[in-house]
Amino acid sequence: MALVTPSANTYTAFGLAISSDLSLPELAVDLNPESVVDQVSITSSTKEDWPELNPSEHSTPTVQMTPNDWRLELEGIGWFRVHQGRSIYWQRWDDSVSDRDLRTFLVGSALGALMIQRGSLMLHATALVRDGKAVLLLGAPASGKSTLAWCLHQQGWRLLSSELTLIDRQGMVWPGMQQLKLWHAAAMELDLDWKQMPVVRKGLQRFSLMPTDLSTSNQPAPLAVIYGITRRGKEDDKDQEEEGLRILAWPVLRQQAALLQIRNQAFQPRFYRGMEQEQQLFLHAAALVRSVGLHRLQLPDDVKRMQIALKYANLLDPISLVPKQSEPESESLSKAEK
Amino acid sequence: MAINDQGYWYLASYPKSGNTWCRVFITELMRLSGEEEAEDELNLNRDVDTGAIASSRHWLNDQLGINTCDLSFAELDPLRGRAGETAWLFAEGERFHKVHDAFRSPDSKGRPVVSTAGCKGVVYFLRHPEDVAVSLSHFFSWDLARCVNFLLDPSAGLVPHENHGGHQVRQHMGRWGQHVLSWVEQTQVPSLVIRYEDMLAKGPETFMALARFLELSDEPELVNKALENTSIDRLKKLEDEAGGFDEKPEGCERFFRSGRTGEGAEQLSIEQRRRLFSVMEEVMKRFSYDGPADD
């Protein structure tokens, strides 16, 4: 079992107290130890000390997995090991690798793998809170979750968890990583002073908004709505009048379709298979579909139009976003459902 | 693992050189030979799924176990060759992966940007660069001068900018001639080189060779029927029926347009044709592509 050393940095994410020998500013500082479910550790290690694995057939040359052991070899960055849902070990590739390089993958892939080992439902999603209720923005990397999250944040929502999000069996969404990563193009469109913003990693045109830059929430919140994000195409936008560019939502009525989408938006589905957690994922996702359901959220492609449209949209009330029956789903939305 | 019992193939090409036609043909041949559930007619947007494009971000995230948005393209290129070796396990039937990258990129540390382990081969499609220029012009809504420059640009690529995310990562192609050589001269996977012009002029024998190489049905009746069902006129009709092909970019009127050869010689200026030929003469001659001097 991992030991929490007094000298380590301690953070909270996904209900865990995380003791780390690396500074992890992407996570909330552990302010409320009483609400912590368990403790885990992140420590440097020597990969030669890690036991040989007999990896699952779901492993790849980069990711090796058994039910309780997960390894990532990321050339040029480092080696990572996650063991028994309690310990994360890392080794730097060489001295040129910065702490920032390491922690990008520690709080992403490694922490996600740890939560999957613990039997949790982790989704590729960003969660925000308003009036004590959480909405989940579901989408693959590069689907625009962070841009939408930033726009909502500017309108008073608080960030709960970004990129990967934990939903427990009671339907509570837990605080997780609280960093928004914005591409240069999005930062420009949002009129942010990107020259003053730190980059996610050296060499990337992707900027980082840390918990200290954001209004965040550090309490679990009940999940009110799940949205699968779709952007209208530029051509669709051009065809419509200004007043037509509003935020629209459609309930995904077929439970099978909703389940499939949620399962497909699990954080790294291959990890579930490789660590023999796929059945848990399926059961958990099915329960979520029954209790909360899924809506498709259609956004204008243009960020400025999206910002305007969001002012008139209440995302906690998806029914108010459903178009009248006479309005068909746009072409791009129909395609997305295929 | 019995990777070689299954294996996968690449369908590699510079853009607009017959790759998609081939993917539609494969889909149709599999449909006719009963390897896929047969419907009355091919649906372009639903059925043409022969395998993930090698530059798919979703695919790379899955294979590498990370969010590839957290790596620069230069960091990603050397890693891309590690993606794909085991993917056949979960996508049987989707074993023909489209690639527009050159075999290696300047950032890939001399390694291929695609996995070669377990790969059964690559079909490399090429087309007269003058005709590629015209087709690119319609596809990207660029003028011909820009297309000629693109074909000659040693740093040309698709999705070259790192300032926004997207469903695909950068695909370095280089100059047209460099792209061709990168694939036809590689020796790591078996290759079959097919000229677009031969797909048109010598359809039955060219597609028969393709079917055999890809270990698909090579019954002449089925191959000919699949070829007939995927003629350019037929594809145009299917595109109309589908209300547009999903793979066409915004601004592009239609994906399947003319399909014929010789448009470049008609539409490019003599100067533009000379530029292409003077820089890429050796590769063009090797594949029997004439320049303006030979007219």
XYZ file of C-alpha atoms in Angstrom:
633
model
C 0.000 0.000 0.000
C 1.185 3.463 -0.815
C 2.461 5.612 1.970
C 1.594 9.267 2.217
C 4.748 11.047 3.235
C 4.451 14.325 5.116
C 6.810 16.081 2.725
C 4.707 15.353 -0.352
C 2.250 17.693 -2.020
C -1.312 16.659 -1.306
C -4.236 17.205 -3.641
C -7.831 16.127 -4.013
C -9.362 14.656 -7.122
C -12.119 12.083 -7.661
C -12.599 11.749 -3.905
C -8.998 10.757 -3.337
C -6.253 12.387 -1.338
C -3.342 12.287 -3.739
C 0.121 12.504 -2.303
C 2.610 13.390 -4.997
C 6.316 14.001 -5.124
C 5.662 16.217 -8.129
C 3.741 19.448 -7.899
C 0.359 19.024 -9.655
C -1.219 22.467 -9.999
C -3.935 21.014 -12.258
C -5.557 19.528 -9.149
C -7.243 21.167 -6.173
C -5.187 21.371 -3.011
C -6.500 19.026 -0.350
C -8.541 21.433 1.769
C -11.054 19.071 3.230
C -9.450 15.766 4.257
C -12.650 14.552 5.975
C -14.452 14.120 2.655
C -11.689 11.959 1.217
C -12.610 8.369 0.460
C -9.118 6.968 0.110
C -5.502 7.870 -0.366
C -3.225 7.254 -3.307
C 0.338 8.191 -4.110
C 2.326 9.399 -7.063
C 6.046 8.743 -6.728
C 9.130 8.519 -8.860
C 10.460 5.040 -9.324
C 12.877 2.996 -11.386
C 11.179 1.007 -14.085
C 13.736 -1.788 -13.777
C 12.145 -2.511 -10.399
C 8.720 -3.003 -11.929
C 7.784 -6.680 -12.303
C 7.393 -8.230 -15.738
C 3.835 -8.282 -17.016
C 1.953 -10.911 -18.925
C -0.147 -8.313 -20.692
C -3.738 -8.626 -21.802
C -4.398 -9.092 -25.514
C -5.939 -5.614 -25.401
C -2.512 -4.139 -24.768
C -0.716 -2.137 -27.439
C 2.997 -1.563 -27.902
C 2.600 1.598 -25.821
C 0.073 0.533 -23.188
C 0.510 -2.772 -21.364
C -2.231 -3.947 -19.043
C -3.257 -6.630 -16.605
C -6.277 -6.289 -14.301
C -4.248 -4.550 -11.591
C -1.250 -3.205 -13.413
C -1.064 -0.629 -16.166
C 2.040 0.623 -17.919
C 2.551 3.417 -20.375
C 5.785 3.888 -22.250
C 5.760 7.312 -23.805
C 8.940 7.834 -25.758
C 10.534 11.163 -25.063
C 8.429 11.730 -21.930
C 8.715 8.800 -19.569
C 7.431 5.528 -18.197
C 4.337 5.308 -16.039
C 2.949 2.508 -13.906
C -0.406 2.347 -12.111
C -0.830 -0.427 -9.580
C -3.880 -1.764 -7.741
C -5.802 1.488 -7.905
C -3.534 2.955 -5.258
C -0.128 3.851 -6.637
C 1.201 5.703 -9.615
C 4.914 5.451 -10.373
C 6.834 7.398 -12.934
C 10.262 7.627 -14.422
C 11.525 10.465 -16.559
C 12.711 9.550 -20.076
C 15.785 11.734 -19.672
C 16.836 14.945 -18.004
C 15.372 17.093 -20.771
C 11.852 16.134 -19.698
C 10.242 18.771 -17.516
C 7.906 18.209 -14.580
C 5.204 19.846 -16.658
C 5.699 17.209 -19.375
C 5.341 14.424 -16.826
C 2.346 15.778 -14.988
C 0.405 16.282 -18.230
C 0.271 12.504 -18.573
C 0.135 11.766 -14.838
C -3.100 13.681 -14.305
C -4.484 12.449 -17.627
C -3.804 8.868 -18.672
C -2.298 7.604 -15.410
C -4.903 9.022 -13.041
C -7.648 7.849 -15.405
C -6.168 4.343 -15.436
C -6.013 4.366 -11.629
C -9.691 5.244 -11.389
C -10.608 2.489 -13.857
C -8.658 0.020 -11.739
C -10.827 1.170 -8.831
C -13.942 0.219 -10.801
C -15.069 3.800 -11.456
C -16.964 5.173 -14.416
C -14.647 7.714 -16.024
C -15.904 9.593 -19.050
C -14.217 11.822 -21.601
C -16.179 14.760 -20.322
C -15.992 18.140 -18.686
C -18.369 18.946 -15.849
C -19.557 22.324 -14.603
C -21.837 23.306 -11.748
C -24.518 25.885 -11.290
C -27.139 26.106 -8.540
C -25.654 22.981 -6.991
C -26.331 20.866 -10.099
C -23.827 19.484 -12.555
C -23.980 19.238 -16.335
C -21.696 16.904 -18.196
C -20.256 17.873 -21.583
C -19.410 14.692 -23.388
C -17.070 14.586 -26.341
C -13.871 13.169 -27.711
C -10.653 15.196 -27.416
C -10.772 18.197 -29.769
C -14.571 18.234 -29.858
C -14.814 21.678 -28.236
C -15.577 20.775 -24.629
C -13.064 23.216 -23.196
C -14.171 26.098 -25.384
C -17.774 25.588 -24.341
C -16.709 25.147 -20.726
C -14.826 28.451 -20.810
C -17.871 30.226 -22.257
C -20.076 28.767 -19.517
C -17.494 29.667 -16.900
C -17.690 33.275 -18.085
C -21.401 33.128 -17.474
C -21.141 32.069 -13.878
C -20.727 28.309 -14.031
C -18.006 26.756 -11.902
C -15.650 24.095 -13.183
C -15.899 20.742 -11.463
C -13.796 18.452 -13.628
C -12.177 18.705 -17.037
C -11.214 16.194 -19.710
C -11.936 13.125 -17.611
C -14.758 13.000 -15.131
C -15.904 10.578 -12.448
C -19.594 9.820 -11.969
C -20.313 7.570 -9.025
C -23.134 5.065 -8.658
C -25.296 7.614 -6.867
C -25.085 9.921 -9.867
C -22.724 12.373 -8.216
C -20.046 14.070 -10.260
C -16.768 14.458 -8.428
C -14.211 17.244 -8.632
C -11.280 16.108 -10.754
C -8.656 17.767 -12.880
C -9.515 21.446 -13.018
C -7.493 22.742 -15.900
C -8.977 24.045 -19.126
C -6.782 23.665 -22.193
C -7.556 26.020 -25.040
C -6.096 25.888 -28.520
C -4.508 29.034 -29.856
C -7.300 29.436 -32.405
C -9.966 29.168 -29.682
C -8.113 31.615 -27.408
C -7.990 34.081 -30.302
C -11.685 33.646 -31.011
C -12.455 34.155 -27.343
C -10.372 37.371 -27.306
C -8.159 36.020 -24.544
C -4.760 37.546 -23.945
C -3.023 34.328 -24.962
C 0.414 35.927 -24.864
C 0.055 36.064 -21.085
C -1.208 32.503 -20.762
C 1.098 29.552 -19.969
C 1.272 26.807 -22.594
C 0.129 23.287 -21.708
C 3.578 22.019 -22.611
C 6.583 23.655 -24.204
C 6.185 23.811 -27.951
C 2.405 23.454 -28.008
C 0.045 26.125 -29.238
C -2.331 25.175 -26.497
C -2.829 27.284 -23.436
C -3.607 26.383 -19.902
C -6.098 27.853 -17.457
C -5.257 26.454 -14.038
C -7.583 26.082 -11.020
C -6.149 29.322 -9.651
C -7.343 31.129 -12.809
C -10.827 29.677 -12.616
C -13.868 29.586 -10.444
C -14.032 25.957 -9.381
C -16.162 23.775 -7.191
C -14.623 21.272 -4.818
C -17.771 19.474 -3.728
C -19.420 16.562 -5.534
C -22.640 17.622 -7.238
C -25.647 15.647 -8.481
C -25.646 15.133 -12.236
C -28.613 16.901 -13.829
C -27.988 16.592 -17.575
C -25.565 14.850 -19.930
C -24.911 16.558 -23.243
C -23.165 15.029 -26.230
C -21.665 17.991 -28.066
C -22.158 18.592 -31.770
C -21.024 21.646 -33.688
C -23.071 22.929 -36.597
C -21.002 23.137 -39.762
C -19.915 26.540 -41.018
C -22.089 26.048 -44.080
C -25.106 25.265 -41.920
C -24.449 28.453 -39.954
C -24.196 30.537 -43.102
C -27.555 29.300 -44.255
C -29.325 30.519 -41.172
C -30.405 33.892 -39.955
C -28.844 35.273 -36.802
C -31.866 34.451 -34.675
C -31.681 30.854 -35.860
C -28.241 30.425 -34.344
C -29.298 29.272 -30.974
C -28.364 26.403 -28.749
C -30.531 23.395 -29.460
C -30.856 20.062 -27.723
C -32.518 16.791 -28.572
C -33.130 13.948 -26.156
C -31.623 10.666 -27.284
C -34.751 8.622 -26.865
C -33.420 5.216 -27.748
C -31.686 3.923 -24.646
C -29.487 1.671 -26.740
C -28.170 4.647 -28.715
C -27.597 6.648 -25.536
C -25.795 3.731 -23.907
C -23.612 3.275 -26.953
C -22.607 6.914 -26.999
C -21.805 6.996 -23.309
C -19.844 3.775 -23.562
C -17.950 5.129 -26.566
C -17.142 8.288 -24.639
C -15.673 6.365 -21.749
C -12.203 7.577 -20.945
C -9.921 5.317 -23.019
C -12.281 2.330 -23.563
C -9.276 0.111 -24.252
C -8.144 0.558 -20.624
C -11.443 -0.936 -19.405
C -10.976 -3.959 -21.632
C -7.320 -4.427 -20.746
C -8.037 -4.210 -17.012
C -11.163 -6.377 -17.207
C -13.524 -3.605 -16.206
C -15.643 -3.493 -19.345
C -18.622 -5.186 -17.742
C -18.560 -2.663 -14.912
C -18.438 0.116 -17.466
C -21.427 -1.292 -19.290
C -23.543 -1.738 -16.161
C -22.620 1.640 -14.816
C -23.294 3.392 -18.116
C -26.645 1.617 -18.452
C -27.672 2.819 -14.990
C -26.666 6.337 -15.942
C -28.735 6.242 -19.126
C -31.774 5.119 -17.146
C -31.401 7.711 -14.403
C -30.169 10.802 -16.222
C -30.480 10.188 -19.938
C -28.564 11.853 -22.715
C -29.205 14.906 -24.867
C -27.430 16.016 -27.986
C -26.377 19.613 -27.694
C -25.976 21.459 -30.964
C -23.784 24.541 -30.949
C -23.036 27.130 -33.609
C -19.614 26.506 -35.127
C -18.583 30.118 -34.646
C -17.375 30.733 -31.086
C -18.680 34.305 -30.857
C -22.114 33.217 -31.981
C -21.958 30.416 -29.444
C -21.141 32.909 -26.683
C -24.148 35.022 -27.612
C -26.448 32.045 -27.968
C -25.417 30.672 -24.566
C -26.759 33.797 -22.861
C -30.253 32.732 -23.818
C -29.863 29.029 -23.059
C -30.503 27.352 -19.741
C -28.431 24.209 -19.877
C -29.937 22.927 -16.642
C -33.278 22.745 -18.428
C -32.705 20.732 -21.610
C -36.412 20.656 -22.419
C -36.271 24.411 -22.976
C -33.645 23.821 -25.666
C -35.600 21.222 -27.615
C -36.892 22.715 -30.866
C -40.537 22.544 -31.798
C -41.558 19.361 -33.530
C -41.673 21.087 -36.891
C -37.953 21.845 -36.753
C -35.894 19.006 -38.141
C -32.495 18.114 -36.802
C -29.869 19.791 -38.905
C -27.968 17.713 -41.385
C -24.764 17.700 -39.387
C -26.575 16.468 -36.303
C -28.221 13.676 -38.203
C -24.846 12.628 -39.544
C -23.365 12.656 -36.063
C -25.872 10.103 -34.905
C -24.725 7.564 -37.461
C -0.664 -13.360 -31.011
C -1.583 -14.563 -34.458
C -1.361 -11.172 -36.062
C -0.262 -12.618 -39.377
C -3.379 -14.758 -39.579
C -5.393 -11.585 -39.860
C -3.196 -8.680 -40.753
C -4.109 -5.383 -42.284
C -3.269 -3.352 -45.344
C -2.666 0.276 -46.189
C -4.242 2.101 -49.068
C -1.723 4.886 -49.518
C -1.782 7.791 -51.897
C -1.275 11.470 -52.412
C -4.796 12.957 -52.097
C -7.085 12.805 -55.118
C -5.414 9.803 -56.700
C -8.097 7.130 -56.589
C -7.860 6.048 -52.958
C -11.517 6.589 -52.133
C -12.631 4.937 -55.352
C -10.620 1.913 -54.285
C -12.188 1.922 -50.811
C -15.646 2.019 -52.338
C -14.661 -0.811 -54.690
C -13.402 -2.922 -51.764
C -16.631 -2.294 -49.875
C -18.680 -3.252 -52.891
C -16.632 -6.358 -53.631
C -16.965 -7.505 -50.016
C -20.690 -6.793 -50.153
C -21.129 -8.788 -53.352
C -19.004 -11.672 -52.135
C -21.067 -11.940 -49.002
C -18.389 -10.891 -46.533
C -20.608 -8.033 -45.461
C -24.349 -8.012 -44.926
C -25.773 -7.351 -48.353
C -28.312 -4.642 -48.983
C -29.750 -3.792 -52.347
C -27.329 -0.995 -53.028
C -24.254 0.585 -51.558
C -24.815 3.572 -49.250
C -21.758 5.797 -49.532
C -22.049 7.430 -46.141
C -22.984 4.338 -44.218
C -21.055 1.506 -45.793
C -17.664 2.826 -46.848
C -15.818 2.034 -43.660
C -12.836 -0.063 -44.600
C -10.793 0.989 -41.568
C -9.605 4.072 -39.711
C -7.410 6.514 -41.585
C -3.914 6.189 -40.177
C -3.950 9.850 -39.135
C -7.171 9.601 -37.091
C -6.708 11.248 -33.721
C -9.300 8.946 -32.174
C -7.372 5.924 -33.426
C -4.044 7.263 -32.220
C -5.447 8.174 -28.797
C -6.733 4.639 -28.448
C -3.542 2.993 -29.587
C -1.110 5.218 -27.704
C -3.230 5.517 -24.538
C -2.946 9.289 -24.331
C -4.652 12.432 -25.505
C -2.527 13.182 -28.544
C -3.522 16.852 -28.310
C -0.931 16.962 -25.520
C 1.889 16.202 -27.949
C 3.205 18.340 -30.779
C 3.075 16.860 -34.273
C 6.871 16.610 -34.178
C 6.650 14.538 -30.988
C 3.824 12.445 -32.352
C 5.342 11.423 -35.695
C 7.983 9.073 -34.245
C 5.295 7.395 -32.097
C 2.711 6.863 -34.803
C 4.414 3.744 -36.113
C 3.582 2.042 -32.843
C -0.158 2.425 -33.402
C -2.116 -0.234 -35.162
C -0.370 -3.509 -34.610
C -3.151 -5.013 -32.560
C -6.079 -3.053 -33.888
C -7.341 -5.836 -36.106
C -8.495 -7.660 -33.004
C -11.452 -5.366 -32.599
C -12.207 -4.281 -36.095
C -12.341 -7.371 -38.218
C -13.409 -6.417 -41.683
C -12.016 -2.927 -41.188
C -8.530 -3.841 -42.181
C -7.806 -1.525 -45.076
C -6.431 1.699 -43.725
C -6.252 4.822 -45.822
C -3.049 6.862 -45.556
C -2.161 10.200 -47.113
C 1.103 10.666 -45.222
C 4.417 10.026 -46.881
C 5.962 6.834 -45.481
C 8.277 8.873 -43.270
C 8.183 12.473 -42.105
C 11.073 14.835 -41.358
C 10.111 14.498 -37.676
C 9.675 10.728 -37.535
C 13.340 10.006 -36.752
C 13.683 7.884 -39.860
C 10.831 5.612 -38.824
C 7.659 4.993 -40.804
C 4.701 7.037 -39.562
C 2.557 3.929 -39.827
C 2.918 0.594 -38.124
C 4.546 -2.077 -40.250
C 4.357 -4.978 -37.790
C 1.636 -7.371 -38.857
C 0.971 -5.348 -42.002
C 0.352 -7.511 -45.042
C 1.021 -4.848 -47.587
C 0.369 -1.465 -49.062
C -1.401 -0.537 -52.258
C 0.045 2.724 -53.475
C -2.134 4.703 -55.871
C -0.695 7.418 -58.021
C -2.076 9.705 -60.667
C -0.605 12.161 -63.132
C 0.316 15.196 -61.007
C -1.248 17.583 -63.526
C -4.598 15.860 -63.021
C -4.037 15.789 -59.260
C -3.636 19.581 -59.407
C -7.024 20.019 -61.077
C -8.723 17.624 -58.694
C -7.135 19.290 -55.651
C -8.367 22.621 -56.961
C -11.974 21.452 -56.853
C -11.545 19.620 -53.572
C -9.901 22.436 -51.593
C -11.412 25.329 -53.559
C -7.878 26.536 -54.371
C -6.746 28.089 -57.643
C -4.533 26.004 -59.907
C -1.395 28.033 -59.155
C -1.739 27.223 -55.477
C -2.272 23.547 -56.255
C 0.853 23.426 -58.413
C 2.848 25.072 -55.629
C 1.431 22.561 -53.173
C 2.466 19.615 -55.355
C 5.987 21.024 -55.516
C 6.282 22.002 -51.858
C 8.724 19.724 -49.987
C 7.018 20.593 -46.718
C 3.419 20.163 -47.896
C 1.051 18.385 -45.600
C -2.570 18.030 -44.587
C -3.696 19.611 -41.297
C -0.365 21.426 -41.032
C -1.327 23.899 -38.312
C -0.948 23.209 -34.624
C -3.150 26.048 -33.430
C -6.382 24.084 -33.242
C -7.530 20.571 -32.554
C -9.193 18.300 -35.030
C -10.117 14.757 -35.801
C -6.917 14.134 -37.711
C -3.288 14.863 -36.988
C -0.823 16.416 -39.424
C 0.025 14.311 -42.430
C 3.369 15.238 -43.957
C 3.360 14.544 -47.684
C 6.211 16.577 -49.101
C 6.537 17.143 -52.810
C 4.412 14.828 -54.994
C 7.484 13.010 -56.300
C 8.878 12.580 -52.795
C 5.566 11.121 -51.671
C 5.599 8.578 -54.494
C 9.170 7.499 -53.828
C 8.637 7.278 -50.074
C 6.118 4.501 -50.644
C 7.294 2.727 -53.766
C 10.878 2.460 -52.565
C 10.158 1.359 -49.015
C 10.929 -2.299 -48.430
C 9.332 -2.870 -45.044
C 5.952 -4.031 -46.316
C 5.042 -5.660 -49.641
C 3.603 -3.175 -52.092
C 1.407 -3.052 -55.144
C 1.656 0.144 -57.156
C -1.438 1.134 -59.135
C -1.743 4.063 -61.499
C -5.107 5.794 -61.543
C -4.889 5.844 -65.307
C -4.737 2.033 -65.362
C -7.730 1.804 -63.018
C -9.631 3.670 -65.720
C -8.155 2.216 -68.892
C -7.503 -1.357 -67.775
C -10.116 -1.702 -65.058
C -10.737 -5.462 -64.974
C -7.095 -6.529 -64.824
C -6.048 -3.705 -62.480
C -8.841 -4.350 -60.000
C -8.314 -8.089 -60.261
C -4.693 -7.580 -59.202
C -5.887 -5.346 -56.394
C -8.414 -7.912 -55.154
C -5.794 -10.661 -55.161
C -3.245 -8.529 -53.349
C -5.787 -7.697 -50.659
C -6.832 -11.349 -50.364
C -10.383 -10.536 -51.399
C -12.543 -12.538 -53.756
C -10.943 -12.698 -57.199
C -13.832 -14.290 -59.024
C -13.876 -12.366 -62.311
C -17.637 -12.079 -62.298
C -17.700 -10.462 -58.855
C -14.729 -8.180 -59.517
C -16.271 -6.969 -62.770
C -19.645 -6.452 -61.133
C -18.051 -4.478 -58.279
C -16.171 -2.410 -60.843
C -19.333 -1.749 -62.787
C -21.177 -0.748 -59.615
C -18.445 1.720 -58.660
C -17.910 3.461 -61.991
C -17.579 7.240 -61.735
C -21.099 7.726 -63.135
C -22.453 5.291 -60.597
C -20.551 6.988 -57.760
C -21.875 10.379 -58.826
C -25.372 8.975 -58.694
C -24.783 7.414 -55.271
C -23.377 10.721 -54.015
C -26.482 12.527 -55.252
C -28.727 9.948 -53.625
C -26.863 10.268 -50.325
C -27.259 14.068 -50.431
C -23.475 14.541 -50.551
C -20.555 12.373 -49.496
C -19.488 12.935 -45.881
C -15.806 12.950 -46.838
C -16.005 16.089 -48.957
C -14.730 19.251 -47.265
C -16.837 22.350 -46.718
C -17.006 24.440 -49.863
C -16.437 21.443 -52.142
C -19.433 20.993 -54.392
C -19.107 17.271 -54.895
C -16.552 14.572 -54.085
C -16.973 12.417 -57.173
C -16.649 14.935 -59.958
C -15.156 13.965 -63.297
C -12.707 11.182 -62.660
C -11.229 11.434 -66.141
C -7.604 11.826 -67.133
C -6.042 14.633 -69.100
C -7.784 17.544 -67.397
C -4.467 18.854 -66.118
C -3.026 19.142 -69.623
C -6.146 21.053 -70.664
C -6.408 23.405 -67.720
C -2.882 24.047 -66.449
C -0.776 26.643 -68.229
C 2.271 25.488 -70.137
C 4.373 27.244 -67.519
C 2.690 25.383 -64.695
C 3.108 22.068 -66.475
C 6.773 22.829 -67.148
C 7.359 23.601 -63.498
C 5.897 20.293 -62.414
C 7.870 18.377 -65.006
C 11.184 20.134 -64.470
C 11.192 19.381 -60.752
C 9.708 15.883 -60.861
C 10.743 14.618 -64.293
C 12.489 11.524 -63.037
C 9.538 10.223 -61.029
C 7.020 11.200 -63.697
C 8.942 9.392 -66.431
C 9.351 6.346 -64.230
C 5.573 6.022 -64.162
C 5.079 7.044 -67.803
C 3.654 10.471 -67.038
C 4.434 12.946 -69.808
C 5.234 16.596 -69.338
C 4.440 19.394 -71.779
C 7.658 18.869 -73.730
C 6.389 15.492 -74.815
C 3.081 16.716 -76.222
